[in-house]
Amino acid sequence: MARSASAMRGQILESALRLFAVHGFRGTSLQDIASDAGCSKASLLYHFAGKEKILTELLTPARDALATLLDRVAGLEGGRLVEETVTGYVDLTLRFRREIRLLFEDIAEMSCHQDLDVMELANGLLDALAGRSRRAPARVAAWMVLGAVFITSATDDEVAPDEVLRAEMIRSALRALDHTPS
Amino acid sequence: MARSASAMRGQILESALRLFAVHGFRGTSLQDIASDAGCSKASLLYHFAGKEKILTELLTPARDALATLLDRVAGLEGGRLVEETVTGYVDLTLRFRREIRLLFEDIAEMSCHQDLDVMELANGLLDALAGRSRRAPARVAAWMVLGAVFITSATDDEVAPDEVLRAEMIRSALRALDHTPS
DNA sequence: ACCATAACTGTCCGATCGGTCAGAACTGAC
DNA sequence: GTCAGTTCTGACCGATCGGACAGTTATGGT
């Protein structure tokens, strides 16, 4: 063997990203990555100081891209600020989809696992949020609200008292769904 | 020792929920839970058939509540459907905050960890999405969009081609932020 | 051809994990 | 007090993990 160092490193990173995105970080062992990349586990640790360093190297480009975006919008304000930030953020997440997915597959695996089959319920919730519509705009907005409420509830940021938080979450969600109050 | 069975079970579930919410499911060992609950690891496995069963018992109430919500809105349609679903979903996530948090702490720990300190960047992004406003409605909406875009990008649901997905994500996000197009 | 260096590997290690099991400790009914 | 049944535990097990290290193999400059 003994390919060029950068080639092997690239192969390792590629394998790691794919496996992390399927089984999660903790759910993927160094041996798994080594087997997939076609080298020994010891070779991994020759190229990378440790398992965490592999993860760091995988996530750094996304991090840097986010930092760049924030720099770019630092001087803006008002409507331009929000528009540029949203557009940039969306593009960024789409570009680094696999990296984001690896952060979530721990959850996904946990949800699919065991008796409680959450995925079926999640699809039901998605349908209801989309108002039973199958059209793409409604479905995308439904996904957005699904994730938005989920994450916002999980935050411990103390951004607002619970009553305010609840009211604003509902209003914001309905706006995202393009819902005209009846 | 030798308390009543249900008391010990309750103590174990309480400890497990708290520890899972701090260190994640995989990041919490049976020994951790046992120490926190004030019993031996073997005692855990007397009350619960395995580690996964503890998680199942913790998440089942939330799952059942979601199923109940979906049943309740099953007969509705149009505006009422969307309103009831959103309100119910928000209430549900707020009620089961700790359970949701435990699903996320794997991510949180991973993000805070290592060199790349993502949290500072996330706060910057949050500020920009909120249009630099410190008011609660803007901050809540910013959190919503942060999570919405993140999760929607991570999905592999093939809900729409990437160009459509991108456009709808941006539109939906701007609506959630109550942004009036300039 | 030679050799310093880079690339790579087999093997071992300590730690930790979830889980088992035989038996001790406790409990309430009688 | 006795005893059956419940509750609990220390000790142990096999598996797996991330990592260390000495030694082997390939590479490129001379």
Short mmCIF file of C-alpha atoms (C1' of nucleotides) in Angstrom, two decimals:
data_model
loop_
_atom_site.label_atom_id
_atom_site.label_comp_id
_atom_site.label_asym_id
_atom_site.label_seq_id
_atom_site.Cartn_x
_atom_site.Cartn_y
_atom_site.Cartn_z
CA MET A 1 0.00 0.00 0.00
CA ALA A 2 1.49 3.27 1.21
CA ARG A 3 -0.49 5.59 -1.02
CA SER A 4 0.13 9.29 -0.78
CA ALA A 5 -0.77 10.65 2.62
CA SER A 6 -3.47 13.01 1.39
CA ALA A 7 -5.19 10.29 -0.64
CA MET A 8 -5.53 8.01 2.36
CA ARG A 9 -6.65 10.88 4.56
CA GLY A 10 -9.32 11.78 2.04
CA GLN A 11 -10.51 8.20 1.86
CA ILE A 12 -10.73 8.01 5.62
CA LEU A 13 -12.69 11.25 5.86
CA GLU A 14 -15.07 10.11 3.14
CA SER A 15 -15.72 6.78 4.86
CA ALA A 16 -16.08 8.42 8.24
CA LEU A 17 -18.58 10.99 6.99
CA ARG A 18 -20.72 8.31 5.37
CA LEU A 19 -20.64 5.96 8.35
CA PHE A 20 -21.19 8.75 10.88
CA ALA A 21 -24.22 9.85 8.86
CA VAL A 22 -25.68 6.34 9.03
CA HIS A 23 -24.80 5.13 12.51
CA GLY A 24 -23.88 8.33 14.32
CA PHE A 25 -20.53 9.30 15.80
CA ARG A 26 -20.68 7.12 18.88
CA GLY A 27 -22.24 4.32 16.88
CA THR A 28 -19.30 4.10 14.49
CA SER A 29 -16.08 2.50 15.69
CA LEU A 30 -12.59 3.16 14.39
CA GLN A 31 -12.58 -0.41 13.11
CA ASP A 32 -15.74 0.29 11.09
CA ILE A 33 -14.10 3.28 9.44
CA ALA A 34 -10.86 1.41 8.84
CA SER A 35 -12.64 -1.53 7.20
CA ASP A 36 -14.65 0.80 4.99
CA ALA A 37 -11.62 2.84 4.00
CA GLY A 38 -9.57 -0.28 3.35
CA CYS A 39 -6.83 0.16 5.89
CA SER A 40 -6.00 -0.88 9.44
CA LYS A 41 -7.29 0.81 12.54
CA ALA A 42 -3.71 1.64 13.44
CA SER A 43 -3.37 3.46 10.15
CA LEU A 44 -6.30 5.69 11.06
CA LEU A 45 -4.49 6.74 14.19
CA TYR A 46 -1.37 7.43 12.21
CA HIS A 47 -3.22 9.98 10.07
CA PHE A 48 -5.49 11.35 12.81
CA ALA A 49 -4.58 11.97 16.43
CA GLY A 50 -7.86 10.43 17.57
CA LYS A 51 -11.45 9.73 16.71
CA GLU A 52 -12.57 13.20 17.72
CA LYS A 53 -10.04 14.79 15.40
CA ILE A 54 -11.71 13.04 12.48
CA LEU A 55 -15.03 14.55 13.49
CA THR A 56 -13.44 17.95 13.93
CA GLU A 57 -11.92 17.84 10.47
CA LEU A 58 -15.29 16.83 9.00
CA LEU A 59 -17.21 19.66 10.65
CA THR A 60 -14.65 22.43 10.31
CA PRO A 61 -15.56 23.41 6.72
CA ALA A 62 -19.21 23.87 7.70
CA ARG A 63 -18.19 25.86 10.74
CA ASP A 64 -15.94 28.10 8.70
CA ALA A 65 -18.66 28.63 6.13
CA LEU A 66 -21.01 29.75 8.87
CA ALA A 67 -18.40 32.10 10.27
CA THR A 68 -17.90 33.56 6.80
CA LEU A 69 -21.64 34.11 6.42
CA LEU A 70 -21.83 35.92 9.75
CA ASP A 71 -18.92 38.13 8.73
CA ARG A 72 -20.65 38.96 5.47
CA VAL A 73 -23.89 40.07 7.13
CA ALA A 74 -22.17 41.81 10.02
CA GLY A 75 -22.49 45.22 8.40
CA LEU A 76 -26.09 44.86 7.26
CA GLU A 77 -29.26 45.78 9.08
CA GLY A 78 -33.04 45.67 8.74
CA GLY A 79 -34.61 43.76 5.89
CA ARG A 80 -31.37 43.18 4.03
CA LEU A 81 -29.81 41.64 7.14
CA VAL A 82 -32.61 39.13 7.57
CA GLU A 83 -32.88 38.24 3.89
CA GLU A 84 -29.16 37.71 3.43
CA THR A 85 -28.88 35.72 6.62
CA VAL A 86 -31.78 33.43 5.80
CA THR A 87 -30.67 32.84 2.24
CA GLY A 88 -27.09 32.24 3.27
CA TYR A 89 -28.09 29.93 6.08
CA VAL A 90 -30.36 27.85 3.87
CA ASP A 91 -27.71 27.51 1.19
CA LEU A 92 -25.18 26.55 3.82
CA THR A 93 -27.31 23.81 5.35
CA LEU A 94 -28.11 22.38 1.95
CA ARG A 95 -24.43 22.37 1.01
CA PHE A 96 -23.41 20.60 4.22
CA ARG A 97 -26.36 18.24 4.33
CA ARG A 98 -24.36 15.13 5.09
CA GLU A 99 -22.51 16.83 7.92
CA ILE A 100 -25.78 17.96 9.47
CA ARG A 101 -27.29 14.55 8.96
CA LEU A 102 -24.49 12.93 10.94
CA LEU A 103 -25.44 15.09 13.89
CA PHE A 104 -28.99 13.77 13.70
CA GLU A 105 -28.60 10.09 13.05
CA ASP A 106 -28.19 9.39 16.74
CA ILE A 107 -31.71 10.70 17.18
CA ALA A 108 -33.06 8.98 14.09
CA GLU A 109 -31.67 5.64 15.13
CA MET A 110 -33.06 6.07 18.62
CA SER A 111 -36.51 7.01 17.32
CA CYS A 112 -36.79 4.18 14.83
CA HIS A 113 -35.50 1.72 17.38
CA GLN A 114 -37.56 -0.25 19.88
CA ASP A 115 -41.29 -0.74 20.13
CA LEU A 116 -42.35 2.86 19.84
CA ASP A 117 -42.26 3.41 16.11
CA VAL A 118 -42.20 7.17 16.05
CA MET A 119 -41.74 7.56 12.33
CA GLU A 120 -45.31 6.64 11.49
CA LEU A 121 -46.59 9.18 13.99
CA ALA A 122 -44.20 11.80 12.64
CA ASN A 123 -45.61 11.30 9.18
CA GLY A 124 -49.12 11.71 10.53
CA LEU A 125 -48.10 14.93 12.22
CA LEU A 126 -46.48 16.10 9.00
CA ASP A 127 -49.67 15.46 7.04
CA ALA A 128 -51.78 17.37 9.54
CA LEU A 129 -49.38 20.32 9.63
CA ALA A 130 -49.50 20.44 5.84
CA GLY A 131 -53.30 20.54 6.04
CA ARG A 132 -53.38 17.15 4.27
CA SER A 133 -51.90 18.81 1.20
CA ARG A 134 -49.39 16.84 -0.86
CA ARG A 135 -48.02 19.93 -2.61
CA ALA A 136 -44.35 20.68 -2.13
CA PRO A 137 -44.67 24.17 -0.56
CA ALA A 138 -47.06 22.89 2.10
CA ARG A 139 -44.93 19.83 2.80
CA VAL A 140 -41.71 21.81 3.09
CA ALA A 141 -43.37 24.30 5.43
CA ALA A 142 -44.70 21.40 7.50
CA TRP A 143 -41.20 19.97 7.84
CA MET A 144 -39.97 23.40 8.86
CA VAL A 145 -42.58 23.72 11.60
CA LEU A 146 -41.99 20.18 12.78
CA GLY A 147 -38.32 20.90 13.32
CA ALA A 148 -38.78 24.46 14.52
CA VAL A 149 -41.13 23.62 17.38
CA PHE A 150 -39.10 20.57 18.31
CA ILE A 151 -35.82 22.42 18.61
CA THR A 152 -37.25 25.56 20.16
CA SER A 153 -38.86 23.52 22.92
CA ALA A 154 -35.60 21.73 23.55
CA THR A 155 -33.65 24.92 24.06
CA ASP A 156 -32.88 26.02 27.58
CA ASP A 157 -32.04 29.52 26.46
CA GLU A 158 -34.69 31.11 28.71
CA VAL A 159 -35.49 33.34 25.76
CA ALA A 160 -38.93 34.05 27.20
CA PRO A 161 -41.35 32.90 29.90
CA ASP A 162 -43.28 29.82 28.95
CA GLU A 163 -46.56 31.58 28.19
CA VAL A 164 -44.85 34.04 25.84
CA LEU A 165 -42.76 31.27 24.34
CA ARG A 166 -45.87 29.21 23.66
CA ALA A 167 -47.82 32.07 22.09
CA GLU A 168 -44.93 33.16 19.90
CA MET A 169 -44.16 29.62 18.80
CA ILE A 170 -47.74 29.14 17.69
CA ARG A 171 -47.86 32.49 15.87
CA SER A 172 -44.53 31.91 14.19
CA ALA A 173 -45.47 28.39 13.17
CA LEU A 174 -48.76 29.51 11.67
CA ARG A 175 -46.95 32.24 9.74
CA ALA A 176 -44.44 29.71 8.43
CA LEU A 177 -47.35 27.55 7.26
CA ASP A 178 -48.80 30.61 5.51
CA HIS A 179 -51.93 30.18 7.57
CA THR A 180 -54.48 32.99 7.38
CA PRO A 181 -56.23 33.31 10.76
CA SER A 182 -59.91 32.39 10.63
CA MET B 1 -33.27 -0.80 51.68
CA ALA B 2 -35.84 -2.84 49.84
CA ARG B 3 -38.23 0.04 49.26
CA SER B 4 -41.47 -0.56 47.44
CA ALA B 5 -40.90 -1.56 43.87
CA SER B 6 -42.74 1.37 42.32
CA ALA B 7 -40.80 3.92 44.40
CA MET B 8 -37.47 2.58 43.24
CA ARG B 9 -38.68 2.37 39.65
CA GLY B 10 -39.77 5.98 39.81
CA GLN B 11 -36.44 7.07 41.25
CA ILE B 12 -34.60 5.23 38.51
CA LEU B 13 -36.72 6.80 35.77
CA GLU B 14 -36.24 10.25 37.27
CA SER B 15 -32.45 9.84 37.45
CA ALA B 16 -32.29 8.36 33.98
CA LEU B 17 -34.31 11.18 32.44
CA ARG B 18 -32.11 13.82 34.03
CA LEU B 19 -28.85 12.13 33.13
CA PHE B 20 -29.96 11.29 29.58
CA ALA B 21 -30.92 14.93 29.14
CA VAL B 22 -27.43 16.03 30.19
CA HIS B 23 -25.14 13.41 28.67
CA GLY B 24 -27.36 11.70 26.11
CA PHE B 25 -28.50 8.11 26.01
CA ARG B 26 -25.26 6.56 24.85
CA GLY B 27 -23.28 8.91 27.05
CA THR B 28 -24.98 7.71 30.20
CA SER B 29 -24.01 4.31 31.62
CA LEU B 30 -26.14 2.07 33.78
CA GLN B 31 -23.63 2.71 36.55
CA ASP B 32 -24.21 6.46 36.25
CA ILE B 33 -27.94 6.00 36.65
CA ALA B 34 -27.52 3.56 39.52
CA SER B 35 -25.20 5.90 41.42
CA ASP B 36 -27.57 8.81 40.92
CA ALA B 37 -30.61 6.80 41.95
CA GLY B 38 -28.78 5.40 44.97
CA CYS B 39 -28.85 1.73 44.13
CA SER B 40 -26.69 -0.87 42.47
CA LYS B 41 -26.44 -1.44 38.75
CA ALA B 42 -27.78 -4.93 39.29
CA SER B 43 -30.84 -3.43 40.93
CA LEU B 44 -31.55 -1.42 37.79
CA LEU B 45 -31.62 -4.59 35.78
CA TYR B 46 -33.95 -6.17 38.30
CA HIS B 47 -36.51 -3.44 37.68
CA PHE B 48 -35.87 -2.98 33.95
CA ALA B 49 -35.11 -5.67 31.42
CA GLY B 50 -32.36 -3.55 29.85
CA LYS B 51 -31.09 -0.07 29.21
CA GLU B 52 -33.31 0.38 26.18
CA LYS B 53 -36.39 -0.49 28.19
CA ILE B 54 -35.68 2.47 30.45
CA LEU B 55 -35.57 4.76 27.44
CA THR B 56 -38.75 3.24 26.07
CA GLU B 57 -40.59 3.81 29.32
CA LEU B 58 -39.38 7.40 29.40
CA LEU B 59 -40.51 8.20 25.86
CA THR B 60 -43.77 6.27 25.78
CA PRO B 61 -45.91 8.96 27.47
CA ALA B 62 -44.80 11.53 24.89
CA ARG B 63 -45.45 9.11 22.08
CA ASP B 64 -48.91 8.33 23.39
CA ALA B 65 -49.69 12.02 23.76
CA LEU B 66 -48.75 12.58 20.14
CA ALA B 67 -50.91 9.67 19.04
CA THR B 68 -53.82 11.13 21.01
CA LEU B 69 -53.33 14.51 19.36
CA LEU B 70 -53.36 12.97 15.91
CA ASP B 71 -56.54 11.10 16.75
CA ARG B 72 -58.15 14.31 17.92
CA VAL B 73 -57.41 16.22 14.72
CA ALA B 74 -58.14 13.27 12.45
CA GLY B 75 -61.66 14.49 11.71
CA LEU B 76 -60.78 18.15 11.13
CA GLU B 77 -59.82 19.90 7.93
CA GLY B 78 -58.79 23.27 6.59
CA GLY B 79 -57.94 26.08 8.97
CA ARG B 80 -59.20 24.31 12.06
CA LEU B 81 -57.00 21.31 11.30
CA VAL B 82 -53.85 23.38 11.06
CA GLU B 83 -54.61 25.52 14.09
CA GLU B 84 -55.47 22.60 16.34
CA THR B 85 -52.46 20.62 15.18
CA VAL B 86 -50.01 23.46 15.71
CA THR B 87 -51.41 24.38 19.11
CA GLY B 88 -51.50 20.78 20.25
CA TYR B 89 -48.02 20.08 18.97
CA VAL B 90 -46.56 23.13 20.67
CA ASP B 91 -48.22 22.28 23.98
CA LEU B 92 -47.00 18.74 23.66
CA THR B 93 -43.38 19.65 23.05
CA LEU B 94 -43.39 22.10 25.94
CA ARG B 95 -44.88 19.48 28.23
CA PHE B 96 -42.28 16.88 27.28
CA ARG B 97 -39.37 19.25 27.14
CA ARG B 98 -36.97 17.09 29.06
CA GLU B 99 -37.76 14.06 26.96
CA ILE B 100 -37.07 16.03 23.79
CA ARG B 101 -33.93 17.48 25.27
CA LEU B 102 -32.53 14.04 25.92
CA LEU B 103 -32.81 13.31 22.21
CA PHE B 104 -30.70 16.38 21.47
CA GLU B 105 -27.97 16.34 24.06
CA ASP B 106 -25.89 14.02 21.95
CA ILE B 107 -25.74 16.80 19.41
CA ALA B 108 -25.27 19.54 21.97
CA GLU B 109 -22.39 17.75 23.63
CA MET B 110 -20.80 17.09 20.26
CA SER B 111 -21.14 20.72 19.20
CA CYS B 112 -19.77 22.21 22.39
CA HIS B 113 -16.95 19.71 22.44
CA GLN B 114 -13.59 20.07 20.71
CA ASP B 115 -11.96 23.11 19.20
CA LEU B 116 -14.81 24.28 17.03
CA ASP B 117 -16.92 26.19 19.49
CA VAL B 118 -20.16 26.24 17.57
CA MET B 119 -22.27 27.82 20.28
CA GLU B 120 -20.78 31.26 19.81
CA LEU B 121 -21.47 31.09 16.09
CA ALA B 122 -24.99 29.83 16.73
CA ASN B 123 -25.66 32.84 18.91
CA GLY B 124 -24.37 35.12 16.17
CA LEU B 125 -26.66 33.45 13.68
CA LEU B 126 -29.55 33.81 16.11
CA ASP B 127 -28.91 37.51 16.49
CA ALA B 128 -28.80 38.03 12.74
CA LEU B 129 -31.98 36.02 12.16
CA ALA B 130 -33.70 38.14 14.80
CA GLY B 131 -32.58 41.26 12.95
CA ARG B 132 -30.45 42.18 15.99
CA SER B 133 -33.63 42.59 18.01
CA ARG B 134 -33.61 41.50 21.64
CA ARG B 135 -37.40 41.33 21.89
CA ALA B 136 -38.93 37.98 22.71
CA PRO B 137 -41.10 37.52 19.59
CA ALA B 138 -38.14 38.10 17.30
CA ARG B 139 -35.87 35.84 19.34
CA VAL B 140 -38.39 33.02 19.48
CA ALA B 141 -38.98 33.24 15.74
CA ALA B 142 -35.22 33.21 15.19
CA TRP B 143 -34.91 30.02 17.22
CA MET B 144 -37.72 28.53 15.21
CA VAL B 145 -36.02 29.29 11.90
CA LEU B 146 -32.67 28.08 13.17
CA GLY B 147 -34.14 24.69 13.99
CA ALA B 148 -36.49 24.53 11.04
CA VAL B 149 -33.83 24.99 8.38
CA PHE B 150 -31.44 22.69 10.19
CA ILE B 151 -33.87 19.80 10.43
CA THR B 152 -35.41 20.28 7.03
CA SER B 153 -31.99 20.14 5.40
CA ALA B 154 -31.16 17.00 7.30
CA THR B 155 -34.22 15.15 6.09
CA ASP B 156 -33.87 12.68 3.28
CA ASP B 157 -37.58 12.66 2.64
CA GLU B 158 -37.14 13.76 -0.99
CA VAL B 159 -40.08 16.04 -0.39
CA ALA B 160 -39.04 18.22 -3.32
CA PRO B 161 -36.15 18.80 -5.75
CA ASP B 162 -33.39 20.88 -4.26
CA GLU B 163 -34.25 24.10 -6.08
CA VAL B 164 -37.86 23.96 -4.92
CA LEU B 165 -36.79 22.92 -1.45
CA ARG B 166 -34.41 25.84 -1.23
CA ALA B 167 -36.95 28.41 -2.44
CA GLU B 168 -39.71 27.15 -0.16
CA MET B 169 -37.41 26.98 2.84
CA ILE B 170 -36.43 30.59 2.34
CA ARG B 171 -40.02 31.73 1.85
CA SER B 172 -41.26 29.78 4.84
CA ALA B 173 -38.42 31.03 7.04
CA LEU B 174 -39.06 34.65 6.11
CA ARG B 175 -42.75 34.20 6.86
CA ALA B 176 -41.94 32.70 10.25
CA LEU B 177 -39.76 35.72 10.96
CA ASP B 178 -42.68 37.97 9.98
CA HIS B 179 -40.48 39.50 7.34
CA THR B 180 -42.19 41.86 4.92
CA PRO B 181 -40.43 41.61 1.54
CA SER B 182 -38.63 44.79 0.58
"C1'" DA C 1 22.18 0.31 -4.64
"C1'" DC C 2 21.56 2.72 -0.49
"C1'" DC C 3 19.21 4.85 3.11
"C1'" DA C 4 16.45 8.25 5.67
"C1'" DT C 5 11.88 8.97 5.97
"C1'" DA C 6 7.00 8.33 5.39
"C1'" DA C 7 3.28 5.08 5.37
"C1'" DC C 8 1.39 1.29 7.32
"C1'" DT C 9 0.16 -2.83 10.36
"C1'" DG C 10 -0.33 -6.77 14.02
"C1'" DT C 11 -0.65 -7.05 18.51
"C1'" DC C 12 -1.41 -5.85 22.82
"C1'" DC C 13 -3.46 -2.98 26.68
"C1'" DG C 14 -6.55 -0.81 30.12
"C1'" DA C 15 -10.99 0.87 30.53
"C1'" DT C 16 -15.72 0.58 30.16
"C1'" DC C 17 -19.78 -1.23 28.73
"C1'" DG C 18 -24.42 -3.94 29.24
"C1'" DG C 19 -25.81 -7.86 31.26
"C1'" DT C 20 -25.92 -12.44 34.35
"C1'" DC C 21 -26.29 -14.99 38.57
"C1'" DA C 22 -26.17 -16.96 43.07
"C1'" DG C 23 -27.15 -15.56 47.20
"C1'" DA C 24 -27.89 -11.96 50.99
"C1'" DA C 25 -31.19 -8.73 53.10
"C1'" DC C 26 -35.49 -7.22 53.85
"C1'" DT C 27 -40.65 -7.50 54.11
"C1'" DG C 28 -45.30 -8.71 55.44
"C1'" DA C 29 -48.59 -12.49 56.51
"C1'" DC C 30 -49.42 -15.95 59.73
"C1'" DG D 1 -40.50 -16.71 65.31
"C1'" DT D 2 -41.01 -18.60 60.88
"C1'" DC D 3 -41.13 -18.63 56.19
"C1'" DA D 4 -42.28 -17.57 51.39
"C1'" DG D 5 -41.66 -14.04 48.35
"C1'" DT D 6 -39.89 -9.64 47.01
"C1'" DT D 7 -36.10 -6.60 46.65
"C1'" DC D 8 -31.40 -5.87 46.30
"C1'" DT D 9 -26.32 -6.57 45.66
"C1'" DG D 10 -21.21 -8.01 44.90
"C1'" DA D 11 -18.73 -10.37 41.93
"C1'" DC D 12 -18.08 -11.73 37.67
"C1'" DC D 13 -18.35 -12.28 32.40
"C1'" DG D 14 -17.66 -11.57 27.40
"C1'" DA D 15 -17.53 -8.06 24.17
"C1'" DT D 16 -16.04 -3.85 22.45
"C1'" DC D 17 -13.94 0.29 22.47
"C1'" DG D 18 -10.09 3.97 21.69
"C1'" DG D 19 -5.54 4.06 21.73
"C1'" DA D 20 -0.19 2.81 22.19
"C1'" DC D 21 3.85 0.89 20.27
"C1'" DA D 22 7.44 -1.70 18.15
"C1'" DG D 23 8.40 -3.26 14.03
"C1'" DT D 24 7.66 -3.91 8.85
"C1'" DT D 25 7.12 -2.25 4.15
"C1'" DA D 26 7.12 1.04 0.53
"C1'" DT D 27 8.99 5.53 -1.43
"C1'" DG D 28 11.84 8.98 -3.29
"C1'" DG D 29 16.14 11.56 -3.30
"C1'" DT D 30 21.07 10.76 -3.97
#
